[in-house]
Amino acid sequence: MVHDHRILHIHSISAIIALVVATVVKGQVCQSLLQRGSHAQRLLTSPRLRIITVTGTPVAKRAIEMLKVVKPTMTDADSIVHICDPGCESALNGSLGDITEMPDTAFPGGECTICLQKSEHIAEAQQNPQKWKVASNIECPSNEKAYECTGLIKAQMKFVWGLIHEVKVAMASQVQMPGWWMLKDDDTYVSADAVMRALSAYNTDDLVWAGTPGGYFGQEPPLPMHGGYGMIFSSGLAKKLVTEYADMWKRTEWNEIFNDQGYLYDVDIFHVISSIPNVTVVQDNDGVLDNTAHGEYCLSDLREGKPMQDRCGHAMPYAQ
């Protein structure tokens, strides 16, 4: 009996030691994640929604103003990051909070170039040489003249690179993935909590793509998602895009830019998602449609004297 008590005592001590070691290791892992910077810190407390906003140093004022009205609609379970150009973080001096700079290596050869083919682009380049700078040592497939990408064109890759990068960071962090991801412009308004409530019936592990339909091609639904109002991905679809379709998406965007064939990211991602089986496309959810707005289009309606949509109320002032 004494021998049995000793065995039990030894087992108890071993269990206590194991519990202490596990607790210490867990604490070290959490501390390591916290030391990795703002991404890991946010993801530790942001399992519901991660908003990815694309902006640039010259137009960051829009992003700063829009953040002021979007932030109050978010809960502690939500987070937002801004994808910007190199040097943006130091230039803005913390005014946008969490910033990730897209490196030039996002483009083949480390430079964004475009071989102009469309007559309107060629005419604009000739009229505005300060905006359209000739790219040296670039060979175009049909001997067109190559130019450096303008800020608007270059920004299209920020959407692609931004989502891929952020989802990879989340997957590598080994903490719980946000259930939803939103990709949007810096003047796109979203009432985050309202949109999350509107999508609460969907399983985030499924492949779900939600937003406002666009009318680019006149197809039958589902239509391309209108990037100006933002587009929302379930974690299941976000992981699918990153692990199986990232190269296809980047290659599609880059080829469209380089060959001047319609580089808008929301058109290109439609082609990519259309190739993924079993995606549920949500384009008629009133909770999403009524709680997202694009400042650029709201302001355009105002200038043209058109009736303003209710959802333009928050977005309109920030599209200056």
Tab-separated table of C-alpha atoms in Angstrom, residues 16-311:
chain	number	residue	atom	x	y	z
A	16	ILE	CA	1.386	19.280	-11.805
A	17	ILE	CA	4.737	19.717	-13.589
A	18	ALA	CA	3.108	19.009	-16.961
A	19	LEU	CA	0.383	21.580	-16.259
A	20	VAL	CA	2.956	24.211	-15.260
A	21	VAL	CA	5.066	23.528	-18.365
A	22	ALA	CA	1.996	23.715	-20.641
A	23	THR	CA	0.952	26.998	-19.054
A	24	VAL	CA	4.419	28.487	-19.480
A	25	VAL	CA	4.645	27.343	-23.101
A	26	LYS	CA	1.196	28.729	-23.861
A	27	GLY	CA	2.193	32.036	-22.289
A	28	GLN	CA	5.396	32.118	-24.336
A	29	VAL	CA	3.446	31.483	-27.551
A	30	CYS	CA	0.983	34.276	-26.774
A	31	GLN	CA	3.830	36.612	-25.840
A	32	SER	CA	5.617	35.730	-29.080
A	33	LEU	CA	2.516	36.563	-31.092
A	34	LEU	CA	2.122	39.866	-29.306
A	35	GLN	CA	5.727	40.717	-30.078
A	36	ARG	CA	5.169	40.083	-33.803
A	37	GLY	CA	3.445	43.426	-34.134
A	38	SER	CA	0.029	44.870	-34.785
A	39	HIS	CA	-1.170	42.092	-37.100
A	40	ALA	CA	-0.817	39.361	-34.480
A	41	GLN	CA	-2.099	41.617	-31.699
A	42	ARG	CA	-5.249	42.392	-33.655
A	43	LEU	CA	-5.831	38.804	-34.701
A	44	LEU	CA	-5.627	37.621	-31.093
A	45	THR	CA	-8.816	39.578	-30.378
A	46	SER	CA	-10.426	39.763	-33.836
A	47	PRO	CA	-12.145	36.507	-34.734
A	48	ARG	CA	-15.136	38.059	-36.511
A	49	LEU	CA	-14.205	40.559	-39.262
A	50	ARG	CA	-10.931	41.795	-40.749
A	51	ILE	CA	-11.349	44.854	-43.023
A	52	ILE	CA	-8.654	45.458	-45.630
A	53	THR	CA	-8.706	49.017	-46.984
A	54	VAL	CA	-6.591	50.038	-49.976
A	55	THR	CA	-5.192	53.571	-49.980
A	56	GLY	CA	-2.128	55.585	-50.981
A	57	THR	CA	-0.059	58.379	-49.482
A	58	PRO	CA	-1.422	61.122	-51.793
A	59	VAL	CA	-5.059	60.247	-51.025
A	60	ALA	CA	-4.694	59.065	-47.432
A	61	LYS	CA	-6.857	61.943	-46.179
A	62	ARG	CA	-9.901	60.070	-47.500
A	63	ALA	CA	-8.905	56.953	-45.604
A	64	ILE	CA	-8.341	58.920	-42.392
A	65	GLU	CA	-11.761	60.590	-42.608
A	66	MET	CA	-13.557	57.368	-43.529
A	67	LEU	CA	-11.889	55.526	-40.650
A	68	LYS	CA	-13.512	58.001	-38.274
A	69	VAL	CA	-17.002	56.878	-39.309
A	70	VAL	CA	-16.291	53.175	-39.882
A	71	LYS	CA	-14.473	52.562	-36.601
A	72	PRO	CA	-17.532	53.250	-34.375
A	73	THR	CA	-19.489	50.553	-36.257
A	74	MET	CA	-16.897	47.924	-35.348
A	75	THR	CA	-16.776	45.771	-32.224
A	76	ASP	CA	-13.769	44.464	-30.307
A	77	ALA	CA	-14.060	41.344	-32.458
A	78	ASP	CA	-13.301	43.352	-35.621
A	79	SER	CA	-10.122	44.934	-36.963
A	80	ILE	CA	-8.986	47.051	-39.905
A	81	VAL	CA	-5.706	47.325	-41.796
A	82	HIS	CA	-4.738	49.737	-44.581
A	83	ILE	CA	-2.690	48.550	-47.558
A	84	CYS	CA	-0.495	51.390	-48.735
A	85	ASP	CA	2.594	52.154	-50.841
A	86	PRO	CA	6.210	52.055	-49.607
A	87	GLY	CA	6.952	54.948	-47.254
A	88	CYS	CA	3.296	55.453	-46.404
A	89	GLU	CA	3.519	54.425	-42.758
A	90	SER	CA	6.244	56.924	-41.872
A	91	ALA	CA	4.589	59.669	-43.944
A	92	LEU	CA	1.270	59.283	-42.123
A	93	ASN	CA	2.902	59.039	-38.687
A	94	GLY	CA	0.381	56.657	-37.149
A	95	SER	CA	-2.749	58.517	-38.253
A	96	LEU	CA	-4.182	55.386	-39.922
A	97	GLY	CA	-3.276	52.869	-37.241
A	98	ASP	CA	-2.487	49.431	-38.665
A	99	ILE	CA	-0.707	49.836	-42.049
A	100	THR	CA	0.906	47.269	-44.323
A	101	GLU	CA	3.020	48.566	-47.196
A	102	MET	CA	2.887	46.618	-50.448
A	103	PRO	CA	6.472	46.233	-51.720
A	104	ASP	CA	7.353	46.799	-55.363
A	105	THR	CA	8.261	43.119	-55.524
A	106	ALA	CA	4.532	42.460	-55.811
A	107	PHE	CA	5.097	43.121	-59.523
A	108	PRO	CA	7.286	40.988	-61.816
A	109	GLY	CA	10.698	42.588	-62.018
A	110	GLY	CA	9.860	44.865	-59.095
A	111	GLU	CA	8.135	47.483	-61.243
A	112	CYS	CA	4.552	48.078	-62.375
A	113	THR	CA	4.510	48.781	-66.116
A	114	ILE	CA	1.773	48.913	-68.736
A	115	CYS	CA	1.933	48.566	-72.526
A	116	LEU	CA	-0.678	51.066	-73.655
A	117	GLN	CA	-3.075	49.762	-76.290
A	118	LYS	CA	-6.351	51.550	-75.647
A	119	SER	CA	-6.702	54.720	-77.691
A	120	GLU	CA	-8.022	56.742	-74.733
A	121	HIS	CA	-5.010	55.754	-72.622
A	122	ILE	CA	-2.567	56.566	-75.411
A	123	ALA	CA	-4.178	59.984	-75.912
A	124	GLU	CA	-4.096	60.682	-72.163
A	125	ALA	CA	-0.423	59.694	-71.965
A	126	GLN	CA	0.425	62.064	-74.783
A	127	GLN	CA	-1.491	64.916	-73.158
A	128	ASN	CA	-0.206	64.327	-69.627
A	129	PRO	CA	3.441	63.192	-69.697
A	130	GLN	CA	3.886	64.068	-66.016
A	131	LYS	CA	1.272	61.479	-65.065
A	132	TRP	CA	2.317	58.890	-67.662
A	133	LYS	CA	6.092	58.348	-67.507
A	134	VAL	CA	7.786	56.252	-70.181
A	135	ALA	CA	9.244	53.009	-68.796
A	136	SER	CA	12.704	52.247	-70.131
A	137	ASN	CA	14.017	48.782	-71.028
A	138	ILE	CA	10.513	47.254	-71.203
A	139	GLU	CA	9.582	45.259	-74.288
A	140	CYS	CA	5.893	45.196	-75.165
A	141	PRO	CA	4.455	42.223	-77.100
A	142	SER	CA	3.366	44.302	-80.125
A	143	ASN	CA	5.958	47.062	-79.887
A	144	GLU	CA	3.622	49.371	-77.989
A	145	LYS	CA	5.191	52.029	-75.807
A	146	ALA	CA	5.563	50.990	-72.167
A	147	TYR	CA	4.776	53.340	-69.298
A	148	GLU	CA	5.090	53.254	-65.542
A	149	CYS	CA	1.755	52.504	-63.892
A	150	THR	CA	-0.227	55.420	-62.543
A	151	GLY	CA	-1.306	55.326	-58.907
A	152	LEU	CA	-4.810	54.128	-59.802
A	153	ILE	CA	-3.489	51.250	-61.889
A	154	LYS	CA	-0.895	50.251	-59.330
A	155	ALA	CA	-3.561	50.297	-56.620
A	156	GLN	CA	-5.398	47.423	-58.302
A	157	MET	CA	-2.617	45.064	-57.277
A	158	LYS	CA	-2.891	46.308	-53.679
A	159	PHE	CA	-6.304	44.634	-53.442
A	160	VAL	CA	-4.919	41.329	-54.684
A	161	TRP	CA	-1.682	41.417	-52.706
A	162	GLY	CA	-3.404	42.813	-49.619
A	163	LEU	CA	-5.947	40.033	-49.170
A	164	ILE	CA	-3.417	37.304	-49.943
A	165	HIS	CA	-0.874	38.777	-47.539
A	166	GLU	CA	-3.299	39.358	-44.679
A	167	VAL	CA	-4.866	35.897	-44.898
A	168	LYS	CA	-1.403	34.312	-44.959
A	169	VAL	CA	-0.454	36.277	-41.833
A	170	ALA	CA	-3.595	35.041	-40.093
A	171	MET	CA	-3.050	31.428	-41.126
A	172	ALA	CA	0.589	31.489	-40.008
A	173	SER	CA	-0.232	33.063	-36.642
A	174	GLN	CA	-1.927	29.868	-35.407
A	175	VAL	CA	-4.663	31.854	-33.704
A	176	GLN	CA	-8.315	31.790	-34.643
A	177	MET	CA	-8.982	33.107	-38.151
A	178	PRO	CA	-11.483	35.960	-38.534
A	179	GLY	CA	-14.758	34.513	-39.780
A	180	TRP	CA	-15.080	37.198	-42.468
A	181	TRP	CA	-12.777	39.357	-44.571
A	182	MET	CA	-13.753	42.580	-46.323
A	183	LEU	CA	-11.803	44.188	-49.168
A	184	LYS	CA	-12.606	47.835	-49.881
A	185	ASP	CA	-11.541	51.243	-51.198
A	186	ASP	CA	-10.479	54.027	-48.850
A	187	ASP	CA	-13.723	55.942	-49.525
A	188	THR	CA	-15.985	52.908	-49.114
A	189	TYR	CA	-18.265	53.135	-46.091
A	190	VAL	CA	-19.340	50.037	-44.198
A	191	SER	CA	-21.399	49.646	-41.060
A	192	ALA	CA	-19.408	46.645	-39.904
A	193	ASP	CA	-21.675	45.329	-37.177
A	194	ALA	CA	-24.797	45.659	-39.341
A	195	VAL	CA	-23.170	43.761	-42.200
A	196	MET	CA	-21.988	41.032	-39.854
A	197	ARG	CA	-25.511	40.631	-38.491
A	198	ALA	CA	-26.820	40.432	-42.054
A	199	LEU	CA	-24.436	37.565	-42.858
A	200	SER	CA	-24.803	35.716	-39.544
A	201	ALA	CA	-26.914	32.939	-41.085
A	202	TYR	CA	-24.014	31.795	-43.266
A	203	ASN	CA	-21.375	29.299	-42.165
A	204	THR	CA	-17.985	31.014	-42.356
A	205	ASP	CA	-16.320	27.686	-43.185
A	206	ASP	CA	-18.326	27.550	-46.412
A	207	LEU	CA	-17.318	29.393	-49.591
A	208	VAL	CA	-19.307	32.645	-49.418
A	209	TRP	CA	-18.772	35.833	-51.463
A	210	ALA	CA	-20.985	38.821	-50.655
A	211	GLY	CA	-21.422	42.410	-51.787
A	212	THR	CA	-23.122	44.688	-54.315
A	213	PRO	CA	-23.489	43.439	-57.907
A	214	GLY	CA	-21.845	45.338	-60.735
A	215	GLY	CA	-23.028	45.586	-64.342
A	216	TYR	CA	-19.898	45.236	-66.402
A	217	PHE	CA	-20.865	42.607	-68.917
A	218	GLY	CA	-24.646	42.401	-68.917
A	219	GLN	CA	-24.588	38.761	-67.833
A	220	GLU	CA	-27.266	36.939	-65.976
A	221	PRO	CA	-26.633	36.766	-62.215
A	222	PRO	CA	-24.314	36.225	-60.533
A	223	LEU	CA	-22.599	39.386	-61.758
A	224	PRO	CA	-19.121	40.654	-60.925
A	225	MET	CA	-19.035	42.181	-57.475
A	226	HIS	CA	-18.799	45.985	-57.502
A	227	GLY	CA	-15.502	46.738	-55.781
A	228	GLY	CA	-16.521	50.308	-54.973
A	229	TYR	CA	-18.972	49.035	-52.365
A	230	GLY	CA	-16.520	46.514	-50.973
A	231	MET	CA	-16.638	42.747	-51.176
A	232	ILE	CA	-16.805	40.261	-48.336
A	233	PHE	CA	-15.267	36.792	-48.158
A	234	SER	CA	-15.987	34.031	-45.672
A	235	SER	CA	-12.888	32.574	-44.039
A	236	GLY	CA	-13.495	29.409	-46.028
A	237	LEU	CA	-13.344	31.282	-49.335
A	238	ALA	CA	-10.427	33.483	-48.220
A	239	LYS	CA	-8.340	30.428	-47.344
A	240	LYS	CA	-9.334	28.725	-50.596
A	241	LEU	CA	-8.233	31.747	-52.618
A	242	VAL	CA	-4.896	31.990	-50.837
A	243	THR	CA	-3.960	28.315	-50.738
A	244	GLU	CA	-5.174	27.237	-54.188
A	245	TYR	CA	-5.839	30.268	-56.391
A	246	ALA	CA	-3.402	32.991	-55.279
A	247	ASP	CA	-1.006	32.506	-58.202
A	248	MET	CA	-3.873	32.478	-60.701
A	249	TRP	CA	-5.304	35.683	-59.206
A	250	LYS	CA	-1.960	37.508	-59.189
A	251	ARG	CA	-1.134	36.337	-62.707
A	252	THR	CA	-4.556	37.382	-64.018
A	253	GLU	CA	-4.269	40.859	-62.475
A	254	TRP	CA	-0.711	41.391	-63.660
A	255	ASN	CA	-1.452	40.286	-67.240
A	256	GLU	CA	-4.468	42.580	-67.400
A	257	ILE	CA	-2.372	45.516	-66.194
A	258	PHE	CA	0.652	44.862	-68.384
A	259	ASN	CA	-1.398	44.364	-71.554
A	260	ASP	CA	-3.812	47.247	-70.866
A	261	GLN	CA	-6.793	44.908	-71.050
A	262	GLY	CA	-9.018	46.137	-68.255
A	263	TYR	CA	-7.119	46.030	-65.010
A	264	LEU	CA	-9.899	46.712	-62.470
A	265	TYR	CA	-9.463	44.182	-59.697
A	266	ASP	CA	-13.174	43.567	-59.160
A	267	VAL	CA	-13.536	42.357	-62.759
A	268	ASP	CA	-10.479	40.116	-62.535
A	269	ILE	CA	-11.432	38.488	-59.248
A	270	PHE	CA	-14.818	37.628	-60.742
A	271	HIS	CA	-13.029	35.482	-63.326
A	272	VAL	CA	-11.022	33.773	-60.595
A	273	ILE	CA	-13.940	33.083	-58.251
A	274	SER	CA	-16.042	31.849	-61.171
A	275	SER	CA	-13.526	29.033	-61.556
A	276	ILE	CA	-13.921	27.901	-57.923
A	277	PRO	CA	-16.631	25.240	-57.447
A	278	ASN	CA	-19.469	25.605	-54.940
A	279	VAL	CA	-19.138	29.308	-54.136
A	280	THR	CA	-22.292	30.906	-52.733
A	281	VAL	CA	-22.623	34.389	-54.234
A	282	VAL	CA	-24.675	36.792	-52.082
A	283	GLN	CA	-25.732	39.906	-54.029
A	284	ASP	CA	-29.281	40.503	-52.823
A	285	ASN	CA	-28.847	40.747	-49.048
A	286	ASP	CA	-30.517	43.983	-47.939
A	287	GLY	CA	-28.407	44.144	-44.790
A	288	VAL	CA	-25.260	44.246	-46.921
A	289	LEU	CA	-26.667	46.534	-49.632
A	290	ASP	CA	-28.074	49.050	-47.142
A	291	ASN	CA	-24.935	49.248	-45.011
A	292	THR	CA	-22.209	49.770	-47.600
A	293	ALA	CA	-21.667	52.805	-49.826
A	294	HIS	CA	-19.050	54.190	-52.211
A	295	GLY	CA	-18.225	57.845	-51.665
A	296	GLU	CA	-17.117	58.407	-55.271
A	297	TYR	CA	-20.483	57.408	-56.709
A	298	CYS	CA	-22.464	59.161	-54.000
A	299	LEU	CA	-20.638	62.389	-54.757
A	300	SER	CA	-21.156	61.898	-58.499
A	301	ASP	CA	-24.918	61.588	-57.960
A	302	LEU	CA	-24.868	64.780	-55.931
A	303	ARG	CA	-23.013	66.686	-58.650
A	304	GLU	CA	-25.401	65.446	-61.337
A	305	GLY	CA	-28.468	66.347	-59.301
A	306	LYS	CA	-29.614	62.748	-58.903
A	307	PRO	CA	-31.543	61.612	-55.809
A	308	MET	CA	-29.173	60.531	-53.073
A	309	GLN	CA	-29.415	57.008	-51.705
A	310	ASP	CA	-29.826	56.747	-47.943
A	311	ARG	CA	-26.630	54.756	-47.674
